[in-house]
mmCIF file of C-alpha atoms and ligand atoms in Angstrom:
data_model
loop_
_atom_site.group_PDB
_atom_site.id
_atom_site.type_symbol
_atom_site.label_atom_id
_atom_site.label_comp_id
_atom_site.label_asym_id
_atom_site.label_seq_id
_atom_site.Cartn_x
_atom_site.Cartn_y
_atom_site.Cartn_z
ATOM 1 C CA MET A 1 29.334 2.066 7.779
ATOM 2 C CA ALA A 2 26.629 -0.467 8.427
ATOM 3 C CA SER A 3 27.156 -2.715 11.388
ATOM 4 C CA SER A 4 26.572 -6.120 9.871
ATOM 5 C CA GLU A 5 25.270 -7.462 13.153
ATOM 6 C CA THR A 6 22.458 -4.930 13.550
ATOM 7 C CA GLY A 7 21.899 -4.603 9.798
ATOM 8 C CA GLY A 8 21.538 -8.343 9.719
ATOM 9 C CA ARG A 9 18.886 -8.224 12.415
ATOM 10 C CA VAL A 10 16.309 -6.327 10.329
ATOM 11 C CA PHE A 11 17.225 -8.349 7.274
ATOM 12 C CA ALA A 12 16.973 -11.626 9.172
ATOM 13 C CA ASP A 13 13.493 -10.619 10.394
ATOM 14 C CA LEU A 14 12.472 -9.858 6.808
ATOM 15 C CA MET A 15 13.654 -13.280 5.690
ATOM 16 C CA ARG A 16 11.856 -14.982 8.591
ATOM 17 C CA LEU A 17 8.610 -13.255 7.673
ATOM 18 C CA ALA A 18 9.128 -14.280 4.052
ATOM 19 C CA GLU A 19 8.939 -17.921 5.128
ATOM 20 C CA VAL A 20 5.246 -17.485 5.923
ATOM 21 C CA VAL A 21 3.657 -17.380 2.472
ATOM 22 C CA GLU A 22 0.674 -18.889 0.686
ATOM 23 C CA PRO A 23 1.528 -22.346 -0.669
ATOM 24 C CA GLY A 24 1.306 -22.818 -4.423
ATOM 25 C CA GLN A 25 1.370 -19.088 -5.114
ATOM 26 C CA PRO A 26 4.136 -17.360 -7.056
ATOM 27 C CA GLY A 27 6.763 -15.239 -5.325
ATOM 28 C CA TRP A 28 6.245 -14.323 -1.692
ATOM 29 C CA THR A 29 2.466 -14.086 -1.646
ATOM 30 C CA ARG A 30 0.819 -13.191 1.650
ATOM 31 C CA ARG A 31 -2.490 -11.531 0.873
ATOM 32 C CA VAL A 32 -4.370 -9.709 3.561
ATOM 33 C CA PHE A 33 -7.104 -12.169 4.528
ATOM 34 C CA SER A 34 -5.167 -15.388 3.943
ATOM 35 C CA ALA A 35 -4.442 -17.901 6.687
ATOM 36 C CA GLU A 36 -0.730 -17.246 6.167
ATOM 37 C CA TYR A 37 -1.158 -13.517 6.715
ATOM 38 C CA LEU A 38 -2.924 -14.253 9.981
ATOM 39 C CA ARG A 39 -0.141 -16.633 10.976
ATOM 40 C CA SER A 40 2.639 -14.264 9.894
ATOM 41 C CA ARG A 41 1.355 -11.657 12.279
ATOM 42 C CA GLU A 42 2.013 -13.960 15.216
ATOM 43 C CA LEU A 43 5.647 -13.527 14.260
ATOM 44 C CA VAL A 44 5.266 -9.744 13.975
ATOM 45 C CA TRP A 45 3.584 -9.731 17.406
ATOM 46 C CA GLU A 46 6.416 -11.820 18.861
ATOM 47 C CA LEU A 47 9.095 -9.570 17.331
ATOM 48 C CA MET A 48 7.374 -6.460 18.677
ATOM 49 C CA GLU A 49 7.043 -7.978 22.119
ATOM 50 C CA SER A 50 10.614 -9.153 22.319
ATOM 51 C CA ALA A 51 11.767 -5.658 21.264
ATOM 52 C CA GLY A 52 10.066 -4.383 24.421
ATOM 53 C CA LEU A 53 6.802 -3.150 22.947
ATOM 54 C CA GLU A 54 3.412 -3.593 24.614
ATOM 55 C CA VAL A 55 1.347 -5.115 21.787
ATOM 56 C CA ARG A 56 -2.378 -4.947 21.059
ATOM 57 C CA ARG A 57 -4.649 -5.583 18.085
ATOM 58 C CA ASP A 58 -7.168 -2.828 17.419
ATOM 59 C CA PRO A 59 -10.704 -3.385 16.029
ATOM 60 C CA ALA A 60 -9.396 -2.792 12.480
ATOM 61 C CA GLY A 61 -6.877 -5.618 12.884
ATOM 62 C CA ASN A 62 -3.854 -3.294 13.127
ATOM 63 C CA LEU A 63 -1.047 -4.533 15.353
ATOM 64 C CA ILE A 64 0.097 -1.673 17.548
ATOM 65 C CA GLY A 65 3.201 -1.912 19.732
ATOM 66 C CA THR A 66 3.708 0.790 22.342
ATOM 67 C CA LEU A 67 6.941 1.978 23.914
ATOM 68 C CA GLU A 68 5.789 4.242 26.715
ATOM 69 C CA GLY A 69 7.517 7.637 26.883
ATOM 70 C CA THR A 70 8.321 9.545 30.052
ATOM 71 C CA ASP A 71 5.975 12.425 29.194
ATOM 72 C CA ALA A 72 2.433 11.078 28.912
ATOM 73 C CA GLN A 73 1.158 14.505 27.813
ATOM 74 C CA LEU A 74 2.989 14.343 24.475
ATOM 75 C CA PRO A 75 1.200 12.858 21.452
ATOM 76 C CA ALA A 76 2.878 9.653 20.249
ATOM 77 C CA LEU A 77 5.348 9.360 17.396
ATOM 78 C CA ILE A 78 4.059 6.720 14.974
ATOM 79 C CA LEU A 79 6.277 4.414 12.898
ATOM 80 C CA GLY A 80 4.790 1.825 10.604
ATOM 81 C CA SER A 81 3.948 0.175 7.321
ATOM 82 C CA HIS A 82 2.278 -3.101 6.287
ATOM 83 C CA THR A 83 3.121 -6.812 6.014
ATOM 84 C CA ASP A 84 0.575 -8.008 3.440
ATOM 85 C CA THR A 85 1.701 -8.413 -0.167
ATOM 86 C CA VAL A 86 0.199 -8.362 -3.645
ATOM 87 C CA ALA A 87 -0.296 -11.741 -5.330
ATOM 88 C CA GLY A 88 3.124 -12.823 -6.570
ATOM 89 C CA GLY A 89 4.782 -10.004 -4.642
ATOM 90 C CA GLY A 90 8.152 -9.660 -2.954
ATOM 91 C CA ARG A 91 9.674 -9.582 0.512
ATOM 92 C CA PHE A 92 10.341 -5.889 1.073
ATOM 93 C CA ASP A 93 7.313 -3.784 0.071
ATOM 94 C CA GLY A 94 5.826 -3.036 3.510
ATOM 95 C CA PRO A 95 7.697 -5.439 5.815
ATOM 96 C CA CYS A 96 10.865 -3.343 5.435
ATOM 97 C CA GLY A 97 9.174 -0.438 7.234
ATOM 98 C CA VAL A 98 7.641 -2.601 9.959
ATOM 99 C CA MET A 99 10.852 -4.513 10.721
ATOM 100 C CA ALA A 100 12.989 -1.349 10.676
ATOM 101 C CA ALA A 101 10.540 0.330 13.082
ATOM 102 C CA ILE A 102 10.819 -2.633 15.473
ATOM 103 C CA GLU A 103 14.610 -2.366 15.214
ATOM 104 C CA VAL A 104 14.451 1.353 16.075
ATOM 105 C CA VAL A 105 12.761 0.386 19.355
ATOM 106 C CA ARG A 106 15.387 -2.295 20.038
ATOM 107 C CA ARG A 107 18.165 0.227 19.573
ATOM 108 C CA ILE A 108 16.486 2.800 21.808
ATOM 109 C CA ASN A 109 16.098 0.152 24.498
ATOM 110 C CA GLU A 110 19.674 -1.027 24.080
ATOM 111 C CA ARG A 111 20.895 2.534 24.601
ATOM 112 C CA GLY A 112 19.014 2.505 27.897
ATOM 113 C CA GLY A 113 16.424 4.944 29.220
ATOM 114 C CA ARG A 114 12.952 5.632 27.956
ATOM 115 C CA PRO A 115 12.114 8.112 25.195
ATOM 116 C CA ARG A 116 10.431 11.349 26.186
ATOM 117 C CA ARG A 117 7.643 10.767 23.700
ATOM 118 C CA THR A 118 5.654 7.533 23.446
ATOM 119 C CA ILE A 119 6.423 5.583 20.272
ATOM 120 C CA TRP A 120 3.915 3.359 18.512
ATOM 121 C CA VAL A 121 5.002 0.822 15.929
ATOM 122 C CA VAL A 122 2.072 -0.117 13.690
ATOM 123 C CA ASP A 123 1.668 -3.028 11.295
ATOM 124 C CA PHE A 124 -1.357 -1.694 9.399
ATOM 125 C CA LEU A 125 -3.837 -4.303 8.196
ATOM 126 C CA GLY A 126 -4.056 -4.883 4.455
ATOM 127 C CA GLU A 127 -2.396 -1.994 2.634
ATOM 128 C CA GLU A 128 -2.560 -3.660 -0.790
ATOM 129 C CA PRO A 129 -5.798 -3.740 -2.820
ATOM 130 C CA ASN A 130 -7.972 -6.713 -1.808
ATOM 131 C CA ASP A 131 -10.874 -8.689 -3.241
ATOM 132 C CA PHE A 132 -13.289 -6.192 -1.673
ATOM 133 C CA GLY A 133 -11.898 -3.475 -3.926
ATOM 134 C CA ILE A 134 -10.164 -1.259 -1.377
ATOM 135 C CA SER A 135 -6.650 -0.817 -0.067
ATOM 136 C CA CYS A 136 -5.203 0.508 3.216
ATOM 137 C CA VAL A 137 -7.971 -1.071 5.306
ATOM 138 C CA GLY A 138 -6.238 -0.624 8.666
ATOM 139 C CA SER A 139 -4.868 2.871 8.171
ATOM 140 C CA ARG A 140 -8.199 3.943 6.647
ATOM 141 C CA ALA A 141 -9.909 2.896 9.896
ATOM 142 C CA VAL A 142 -7.339 4.794 11.973
ATOM 143 C CA ALA A 143 -8.097 7.903 9.911
ATOM 144 C CA GLY A 144 -11.860 7.378 10.330
ATOM 145 C CA HIS A 145 -12.198 6.713 6.593
ATOM 146 C CA LEU A 146 -13.466 3.106 6.770
ATOM 147 C CA SER A 147 -17.201 3.518 6.345
ATOM 148 C CA PRO A 148 -20.085 1.127 7.141
ATOM 149 C CA GLU A 149 -20.526 0.872 3.338
ATOM 150 C CA HIS A 150 -16.916 -0.293 3.001
ATOM 151 C CA LEU A 151 -17.566 -2.982 5.630
ATOM 152 C CA GLN A 152 -20.491 -4.294 3.575
ATOM 153 C CA LEU A 153 -18.446 -4.673 0.372
ATOM 154 C CA THR A 154 -18.373 -8.303 -0.756
ATOM 155 C CA ASP A 155 -15.790 -10.469 -2.469
ATOM 156 C CA ARG A 156 -16.595 -12.981 -5.195
ATOM 157 C CA SER A 157 -17.748 -15.558 -2.651
ATOM 158 C CA GLY A 158 -20.246 -13.100 -1.148
ATOM 159 C CA ARG A 159 -18.300 -12.689 2.086
ATOM 160 C CA THR A 160 -18.384 -9.157 3.490
ATOM 161 C CA LEU A 161 -15.331 -7.140 4.430
ATOM 162 C CA ALA A 162 -16.723 -7.087 7.988
ATOM 163 C CA GLU A 163 -16.650 -10.903 8.062
ATOM 164 C CA ALA A 164 -13.139 -11.026 6.624
ATOM 165 C CA LEU A 165 -11.965 -8.487 9.178
ATOM 166 C CA ALA A 166 -13.444 -10.478 12.053
ATOM 167 C CA ALA A 167 -11.648 -13.593 10.769
ATOM 168 C CA VAL A 168 -8.234 -11.877 11.107
ATOM 169 C CA GLY A 169 -8.876 -10.715 14.657
ATOM 170 C CA GLY A 170 -10.614 -7.396 13.979
ATOM 171 C CA ASP A 171 -13.926 -6.325 15.475
ATOM 172 C CA PRO A 172 -16.086 -4.620 12.836
ATOM 173 C CA ASP A 173 -18.802 -3.735 15.364
ATOM 174 C CA ARG A 174 -16.268 -1.585 17.208
ATOM 175 C CA ILE A 175 -14.531 -0.203 14.122
ATOM 176 C CA GLY A 176 -15.089 3.400 15.287
ATOM 177 C CA GLU A 177 -12.758 2.727 18.217
ATOM 178 C CA ALA A 178 -9.894 2.117 15.764
ATOM 179 C CA CYS A 179 -10.106 5.788 14.727
ATOM 180 C CA TRP A 180 -7.541 7.889 16.562
ATOM 181 C CA PRO A 181 -8.863 11.007 18.252
ATOM 182 C CA GLU A 182 -7.161 14.300 17.483
ATOM 183 C CA GLY A 183 -4.039 14.748 19.550
ATOM 184 C CA THR A 184 -3.136 11.029 19.545
ATOM 185 C CA ALA A 185 -0.210 11.305 17.138
ATOM 186 C CA SER A 186 2.468 13.963 16.682
ATOM 187 C CA ALA A 187 3.875 12.591 13.426
ATOM 188 C CA TYR A 188 4.011 9.474 11.236
ATOM 189 C CA LEU A 189 7.224 8.187 9.655
ATOM 190 C CA GLU A 190 7.307 5.307 7.187
ATOM 191 C CA LEU A 191 10.417 3.675 5.801
ATOM 192 C CA HIS A 192 9.730 1.900 2.507
ATOM 193 C CA VAL A 193 11.532 0.484 -0.485
ATOM 194 C CA GLU A 194 11.492 2.893 -3.419
ATOM 195 C CA GLN A 195 9.879 0.408 -5.837
ATOM 196 C CA GLY A 196 11.445 2.405 -8.676
ATOM 197 C CA SER A 197 14.973 2.888 -10.005
ATOM 198 C CA ARG A 198 15.754 6.525 -9.306
ATOM 199 C CA LEU A 199 17.955 5.861 -6.259
ATOM 200 C CA GLU A 200 19.885 3.125 -8.020
ATOM 201 C CA GLU A 201 20.407 5.287 -11.105
ATOM 202 C CA ALA A 202 21.661 8.167 -8.946
ATOM 203 C CA ALA A 203 23.813 5.790 -6.858
ATOM 204 C CA ARG A 204 22.260 7.110 -3.648
ATOM 205 C CA GLY A 205 21.218 5.157 -0.587
ATOM 206 C CA LEU A 206 18.259 7.185 0.631
ATOM 207 C CA ALA A 207 15.436 9.396 -0.557
ATOM 208 C CA VAL A 208 13.165 11.704 1.372
ATOM 209 C CA VAL A 209 9.693 11.618 -0.140
ATOM 210 C CA THR A 210 8.214 14.977 -1.099
ATOM 211 C CA ALA A 211 4.668 13.882 -1.958
ATOM 212 C CA ILE A 212 2.659 10.743 -2.718
ATOM 213 C CA ALA A 213 0.726 10.459 -5.966
ATOM 214 C CA GLY A 214 -3.053 10.436 -5.761
ATOM 215 C CA ILE A 215 -4.690 7.235 -7.003
ATOM 216 C CA HIS A 216 -8.144 7.045 -8.593
ATOM 217 C CA ARG A 217 -9.432 3.525 -9.076
ATOM 218 C CA ALA A 218 -12.641 2.487 -10.830
ATOM 219 C CA GLU A 219 -14.422 -0.760 -11.566
ATOM 220 C CA ILE A 220 -15.726 -0.799 -15.133
ATOM 221 C CA ARG A 221 -18.460 -3.276 -16.056
ATOM 222 C CA LEU A 222 -19.084 -4.108 -19.682
ATOM 223 C CA GLU A 223 -22.302 -5.957 -20.550
ATOM 224 C CA GLY A 224 -22.384 -7.586 -23.968
ATOM 225 C CA ARG A 225 -24.198 -10.715 -25.194
ATOM 226 C CA ALA A 226 -23.138 -14.339 -25.042
ATOM 227 C CA ASP A 227 -23.303 -15.952 -28.489
ATOM 228 C CA HIS A 228 -21.968 -18.966 -30.342
ATOM 229 C CA ALA A 229 -18.404 -18.309 -31.539
ATOM 230 C CA GLY A 230 -18.982 -20.180 -34.792
ATOM 231 C CA THR A 231 -22.490 -19.322 -35.854
ATOM 232 C CA THR A 232 -22.650 -15.607 -34.949
ATOM 233 C CA PRO A 233 -21.441 -13.429 -37.844
ATOM 234 C CA MET A 234 -18.733 -10.896 -36.974
ATOM 235 C CA ASP A 235 -21.044 -7.931 -37.463
ATOM 236 C CA ARG A 236 -23.746 -9.288 -35.170
ATOM 237 C CA ARG A 237 -21.785 -9.514 -31.965
ATOM 238 C CA SER A 238 -21.763 -7.549 -28.708
ATOM 239 C CA ASP A 239 -18.376 -8.736 -27.535
ATOM 240 C CA ALA A 240 -17.572 -7.611 -23.988
ATOM 241 C CA LEU A 241 -13.949 -8.773 -24.280
ATOM 242 C CA LEU A 242 -13.294 -6.586 -27.310
ATOM 243 C CA ALA A 243 -14.996 -3.668 -25.566
ATOM 244 C CA ALA A 244 -12.642 -4.287 -22.603
ATOM 245 C CA ALA A 245 -9.689 -4.236 -24.989
ATOM 246 C CA GLU A 246 -10.838 -0.890 -26.435
ATOM 247 C CA VAL A 247 -11.390 0.575 -22.975
ATOM 248 C CA SER A 248 -7.956 -0.648 -21.818
ATOM 249 C CA LEU A 249 -6.231 1.005 -24.771
ATOM 250 C CA GLU A 250 -8.113 4.235 -24.059
ATOM 251 C CA VAL A 251 -7.010 4.036 -20.420
ATOM 252 C CA GLU A 252 -3.422 3.708 -21.612
ATOM 253 C CA ARG A 253 -3.886 6.792 -23.806
ATOM 254 C CA LEU A 254 -5.248 8.730 -20.821
ATOM 255 C CA GLY A 255 -2.191 7.713 -18.788
ATOM 256 C CA ARG A 256 0.222 8.905 -21.472
ATOM 257 C CA ARG A 257 -1.463 12.313 -21.688
ATOM 258 C CA GLU A 258 0.844 15.270 -20.981
ATOM 259 C CA GLY A 259 3.442 13.107 -19.182
ATOM 260 C CA ARG A 260 1.824 13.953 -15.861
ATOM 261 C CA GLY A 261 0.477 10.574 -14.788
ATOM 262 C CA VAL A 262 0.291 6.838 -15.304
ATOM 263 C CA ALA A 263 -2.682 4.559 -15.906
ATOM 264 C CA THR A 264 -3.138 0.807 -15.669
ATOM 265 C CA VAL A 265 -5.717 -1.880 -16.227
ATOM 266 C CA GLY A 266 -4.284 -4.637 -14.064
ATOM 267 C CA ARG A 267 -7.336 -6.774 -13.498
ATOM 268 C CA LEU A 268 -9.835 -8.220 -15.938
ATOM 269 C CA GLU A 269 -12.520 -10.830 -15.383
ATOM 270 C CA LEU A 270 -14.571 -12.379 -18.136
ATOM 271 C CA GLU A 271 -17.808 -14.329 -18.284
ATOM 272 C CA PRO A 272 -18.315 -16.977 -19.348
ATOM 273 C CA ASN A 273 -14.577 -17.011 -20.247
ATOM 274 C CA SER A 274 -14.966 -19.847 -22.672
ATOM 275 C CA PRO A 275 -13.086 -20.350 -25.962
ATOM 276 C CA ASN A 276 -16.219 -20.887 -28.037
ATOM 277 C CA VAL A 277 -18.516 -18.246 -26.554
ATOM 278 C CA VAL A 278 -18.506 -14.527 -27.369
ATOM 279 C CA ALA A 279 -17.822 -12.831 -24.021
ATOM 280 C CA GLU A 280 -20.989 -11.651 -22.323
ATOM 281 C CA ARG A 281 -19.466 -9.677 -19.492
ATOM 282 C CA ALA A 282 -16.126 -8.106 -18.642
ATOM 283 C CA VAL A 283 -15.253 -6.439 -15.376
ATOM 284 C CA LEU A 284 -11.984 -4.561 -15.208
ATOM 285 C CA ILE A 285 -10.302 -2.289 -12.737
ATOM 286 C CA ALA A 286 -8.651 0.824 -14.096
ATOM 287 C CA GLU A 287 -6.457 3.030 -11.963
ATOM 288 C CA TYR A 288 -4.472 6.126 -12.658
ATOM 289 C CA ARG A 289 -2.033 8.115 -10.593
ATOM 290 C CA SER A 290 -0.587 11.593 -10.542
ATOM 291 C CA GLY A 291 0.810 14.161 -8.177
ATOM 292 C CA ASP A 292 -1.435 16.681 -9.904
ATOM 293 C CA ALA A 293 -5.002 16.863 -8.552
ATOM 294 C CA VAL A 294 -6.237 18.795 -11.605
ATOM 295 C CA TRP A 295 -4.901 16.143 -13.993
ATOM 296 C CA LEU A 296 -6.637 13.467 -11.899
ATOM 297 C CA ALA A 297 -9.964 15.341 -11.945
ATOM 298 C CA THR A 298 -9.787 15.851 -15.715
ATOM 299 C CA THR A 299 -8.921 12.190 -16.183
ATOM 300 C CA ASP A 300 -12.033 11.230 -14.160
ATOM 301 C CA ASP A 301 -14.195 13.054 -16.710
ATOM 302 C CA LEU A 302 -12.327 11.634 -19.693
ATOM 303 C CA LEU A 303 -12.603 8.093 -18.329
ATOM 304 C CA GLN A 304 -16.335 8.557 -17.839
ATOM 305 C CA GLU A 305 -16.614 9.549 -21.531
ATOM 306 C CA VAL A 306 -14.538 6.531 -22.578
ATOM 307 C CA VAL A 307 -16.853 4.177 -20.675
ATOM 308 C CA GLU A 308 -19.932 5.745 -22.232
ATOM 309 C CA ASN A 309 -18.644 5.771 -25.811
ATOM 310 C CA ALA A 310 -16.048 3.056 -26.523
ATOM 311 C CA PRO A 311 -18.178 0.010 -25.556
ATOM 312 C CA ALA A 312 -21.294 1.467 -27.231
ATOM 313 C CA ARG A 313 -19.514 1.327 -30.595
ATOM 314 C CA ARG A 314 -19.517 -2.470 -30.157
ATOM 315 C CA GLY A 315 -23.088 -2.738 -28.881
ATOM 316 C CA VAL A 316 -21.846 -3.214 -25.321
ATOM 317 C CA ARG A 317 -23.151 -1.301 -22.316
ATOM 318 C CA GLY A 318 -20.510 0.215 -20.044
ATOM 319 C CA SER A 319 -20.813 1.485 -16.487
ATOM 320 C CA LEU A 320 -18.283 2.769 -14.003
ATOM 321 C CA ALA A 321 -18.159 2.713 -10.191
ATOM 322 C CA TRP A 322 -15.407 4.464 -8.256
ATOM 323 C CA LEU A 323 -13.596 2.201 -5.807
ATOM 324 C CA SER A 324 -11.418 4.934 -4.343
ATOM 325 C CA ARG A 325 -10.228 8.424 -5.152
ATOM 326 C CA GLU A 326 -7.210 9.420 -3.094
ATOM 327 C CA GLU A 327 -5.840 12.862 -3.799
ATOM 328 C CA PRO A 328 -2.070 13.551 -3.799
ATOM 329 C CA THR A 329 -0.510 13.780 -0.329
ATOM 330 C CA ILE A 330 2.128 16.352 0.536
ATOM 331 C CA CYS A 331 4.758 15.227 3.042
ATOM 332 C CA ALA A 332 5.180 17.680 5.920
ATOM 333 C CA GLU A 333 7.937 20.210 5.361
ATOM 334 C CA GLU A 334 9.232 20.116 8.957
ATOM 335 C CA LEU A 335 9.417 16.306 8.989
ATOM 336 C CA ARG A 336 11.152 16.260 5.615
ATOM 337 C CA SER A 337 13.786 18.556 7.120
ATOM 338 C CA VAL A 338 14.204 16.178 10.054
ATOM 339 C CA LEU A 339 14.661 13.259 7.659
ATOM 340 C CA LEU A 340 17.155 15.191 5.510
ATOM 341 C CA GLU A 341 19.192 16.127 8.573
ATOM 342 C CA SER A 342 18.995 12.577 9.912
ATOM 343 C CA ALA A 343 20.224 11.153 6.612
ATOM 344 C CA ARG A 344 23.135 13.616 6.543
ATOM 345 C CA GLU A 345 23.956 12.783 10.154
ATOM 346 C CA ILE A 346 24.665 9.199 9.082
ATOM 347 C CA GLY A 347 26.695 10.344 6.076
ATOM 348 C CA GLU A 348 24.099 10.030 3.315
ATOM 349 C CA GLU A 349 23.069 12.755 0.888
ATOM 350 C CA PRO A 350 19.462 11.820 0.088
ATOM 351 C CA LEU A 351 17.485 12.470 -3.061
ATOM 352 C CA GLU A 352 14.124 14.180 -2.685
ATOM 353 C CA LEU A 353 11.497 12.340 -4.693
ATOM 354 C CA PRO A 354 7.756 12.033 -5.123
ATOM 355 C CA SER A 355 6.303 8.548 -4.603
ATOM 356 C CA TRP A 356 4.318 6.979 -7.409
ATOM 357 C CA ALA A 357 3.308 4.110 -5.136
ATOM 358 C CA GLY A 358 0.534 4.451 -2.580
ATOM 359 C CA HIS A 359 1.240 4.013 1.128
ATOM 360 C CA ASP A 360 -0.456 3.924 4.532
ATOM 361 C CA ALA A 361 1.063 7.400 4.952
ATOM 362 C CA VAL A 362 -1.703 8.696 2.660
ATOM 363 C CA GLN A 363 -4.369 7.751 5.218
ATOM 364 C CA MET A 364 -2.183 8.816 8.127
ATOM 365 C CA ALA A 365 -1.935 12.315 6.634
ATOM 366 C CA ALA A 366 -5.515 12.857 7.831
ATOM 367 C CA VAL A 367 -4.336 12.116 11.386
ATOM 368 C CA CYS A 368 -0.995 13.940 11.696
ATOM 369 C CA PRO A 369 1.937 15.259 9.622
ATOM 370 C CA VAL A 370 3.609 12.448 7.650
ATOM 371 C CA ALA A 371 6.955 11.827 5.969
ATOM 372 C CA MET A 372 8.691 8.907 4.311
ATOM 373 C CA LEU A 373 12.161 7.553 3.640
ATOM 374 C CA PHE A 374 12.986 5.347 0.661
ATOM 375 C CA VAL A 375 15.790 2.827 0.337
ATOM 376 C CA PRO A 376 16.789 1.474 -3.106
ATOM 377 C CA SER A 377 15.030 -1.301 -4.993
ATOM 378 C CA ARG A 378 17.320 -3.349 -7.241
ATOM 379 C CA GLY A 379 16.504 -2.668 -10.885
ATOM 380 C CA GLY A 380 13.480 -0.688 -9.703
ATOM 381 C CA ARG A 381 11.553 -3.940 -9.513
ATOM 382 C CA SER A 382 8.563 -4.256 -7.153
ATOM 383 C CA HIS A 383 5.220 -6.057 -6.882
ATOM 384 C CA CYS A 384 7.085 -9.053 -8.270
ATOM 385 C CA PRO A 385 9.192 -11.857 -6.774
ATOM 386 C CA GLU A 386 12.440 -10.168 -7.904
ATOM 387 C CA GLU A 387 11.922 -7.271 -5.489
ATOM 388 C CA TRP A 388 15.235 -6.843 -3.643
ATOM 389 C CA THR A 389 17.080 -4.450 -1.338
ATOM 390 C CA ASP A 390 20.564 -5.319 -0.017
ATOM 391 C CA PRO A 391 20.982 -5.859 3.739
ATOM 392 C CA GLU A 392 23.398 -2.899 3.852
ATOM 393 C CA GLN A 393 20.790 -0.676 2.179
ATOM 394 C CA VAL A 394 18.145 -1.779 4.682
ATOM 395 C CA GLU A 395 20.613 -0.918 7.435
ATOM 396 C CA VAL A 396 21.209 2.592 6.067
ATOM 397 C CA GLY A 397 17.451 3.209 6.073
ATOM 398 C CA THR A 398 17.149 1.864 9.599
ATOM 399 C CA ARG A 399 19.966 4.076 10.869
ATOM 400 C CA ALA A 400 18.379 7.150 9.295
ATOM 401 C CA LEU A 401 15.082 6.233 10.933
ATOM 402 C CA VAL A 402 16.801 5.804 14.308
ATOM 403 C CA ALA A 403 18.389 9.241 13.885
ATOM 404 C CA ALA A 404 15.016 10.806 13.015
ATOM 405 C CA VAL A 405 13.250 9.141 15.935
ATOM 406 C CA THR A 406 16.022 10.328 18.229
ATOM 407 C CA ARG A 407 15.357 13.898 17.090
ATOM 408 C CA LEU A 408 11.580 13.618 17.413
ATOM 409 C CA ALA A 409 11.001 11.435 20.442
ATOM 410 C CA VAL A 410 14.039 10.856 22.610
HETATM 411 C C1 GLV B 501 0.653 -0.034 -3.327
HETATM 412 O O1 GLV B 501 1.540 -0.846 -3.295
HETATM 413 C C2 GLV B 501 0.378 0.658 -4.559
HETATM 414 O O2 GLV B 501 1.077 1.618 -4.863
HETATM 415 O O3 GLV B 501 -0.493 0.191 -5.287
HETATM 416 MN MN1 MN B 502 2.666 -2.540 -2.684
HETATM 417 MN MN1 MN B 503 3.905 -0.827 0.395
#
C-alpha cells in the first residue's frame, strides 16, 4: 500500500511546480522558452540538490543531477522526463517522471549507502513542440541529433533557436558537448502518465511500454490570393483557408486508413486573417503517428500527393516541408522484463502497451536501451487542464521505479 507520507512528497512537488505557470494562459501552461519555465527550473534544481544530487546545466539547457556510484567504471543509469508543457496543458505530463526520479534518489539516500552505479536524473529541455517547429530539444542534443540547421530555425519574431536556448541557460556554441559519448549511459527509464484511458479501463495501476509510435510532422504552406470578400465572385477565388480545410480533411482520411495510425492538424495560421478578405495564405502543421514504419512511409507519399493536388483544385499552390520524422521506437526487452518484475514485486500486475505519445525516450534510444512505465490518467485526458493522476497512483509508479533502479543500479 502507498505510504501517504512518501507518496505525498512526489505529489506535493508536482503541485509546487504547477504554481509556476504563465499568467493569463489557460490550464497549467509553462512553455519551453517562457520566463516561467526558466523560473520553474530553479525549483527543479533546488529539489534535485536537496535530494542529494550534484546538479549542472548542460549546453542544451538540460538539468542533470548526479548521484555518484561506488563503481566509476560502470555507465550511468539515466532517469528523466521533461517539465515544459503544451499551451493549456496539465500538471503531470513530464513533471511526473522528473519528480518521481528525484524521489527515487531520496529513497536511495534514506536507505543509506551509495548505489554501485552512478544515477543521473535529467530534466530534458523542451520536450513539447515549440515555435521553432521541433520537439525534444534537450534529449535531441544528448543523442547528437540537434543539428546546426535546427539551431538556425526561427520563430515568428525572427529569433533563432540558438538565441532562445542561450536565454534559458544553454550554450549553443558548445552544443556538441551536450552529446553523450558512447558508454556514458547503461539504460534510460522514464516514468510518465499514460495520457490515454487503457489503464483506467482495465483497472490497473501500471503499464510497461512496449514501443513508442513514430511521429512524422510536416509544415504545409498554402499560397492563394487575397481578394475582396464582397466583390470577388465565388468562382474567381484562390482561397487558402478553403484549401487548408480540404487538406485537413484529407489528413484525417489518411489517419483513419487501415486503423493503423492517427493523424492531426492541430495548428493553423492564416493571413491576413480578416473577416472581409479571402485568405491569401494558410500555414498548417500536420502530424501522423503509428507504430508501423511502413504505414508511416506510405502516408508520407500520400500526404505529398494531397498537398500537390487538393489545393490546386482551388487555384492554390501547396508546398510541404518536413519538420521531423521519428520512426517507431522499440523498448528494450531486458529492461521491460526488469520493469515487469519490479511492478510485480510491489504487488501490481502491469499491462503491456504501446505509447501513442512521443517522449524523450525516443531520442534516448539512440544513446542506450530505453524503457518506460505508465501510471493512469483520469478519463484518459492529457494535453489539457483536466489532466489528472491520483497521488496514490503516482506513488505506485514511484515505488515501481525505485524497485527497478534497485535492480539496475544498487
Ligand atoms: C508529446 O507530448 C506528444 O506526444 O506530442
Ligand atoms: Mn506532452
Ligand atoms: Mn510528456
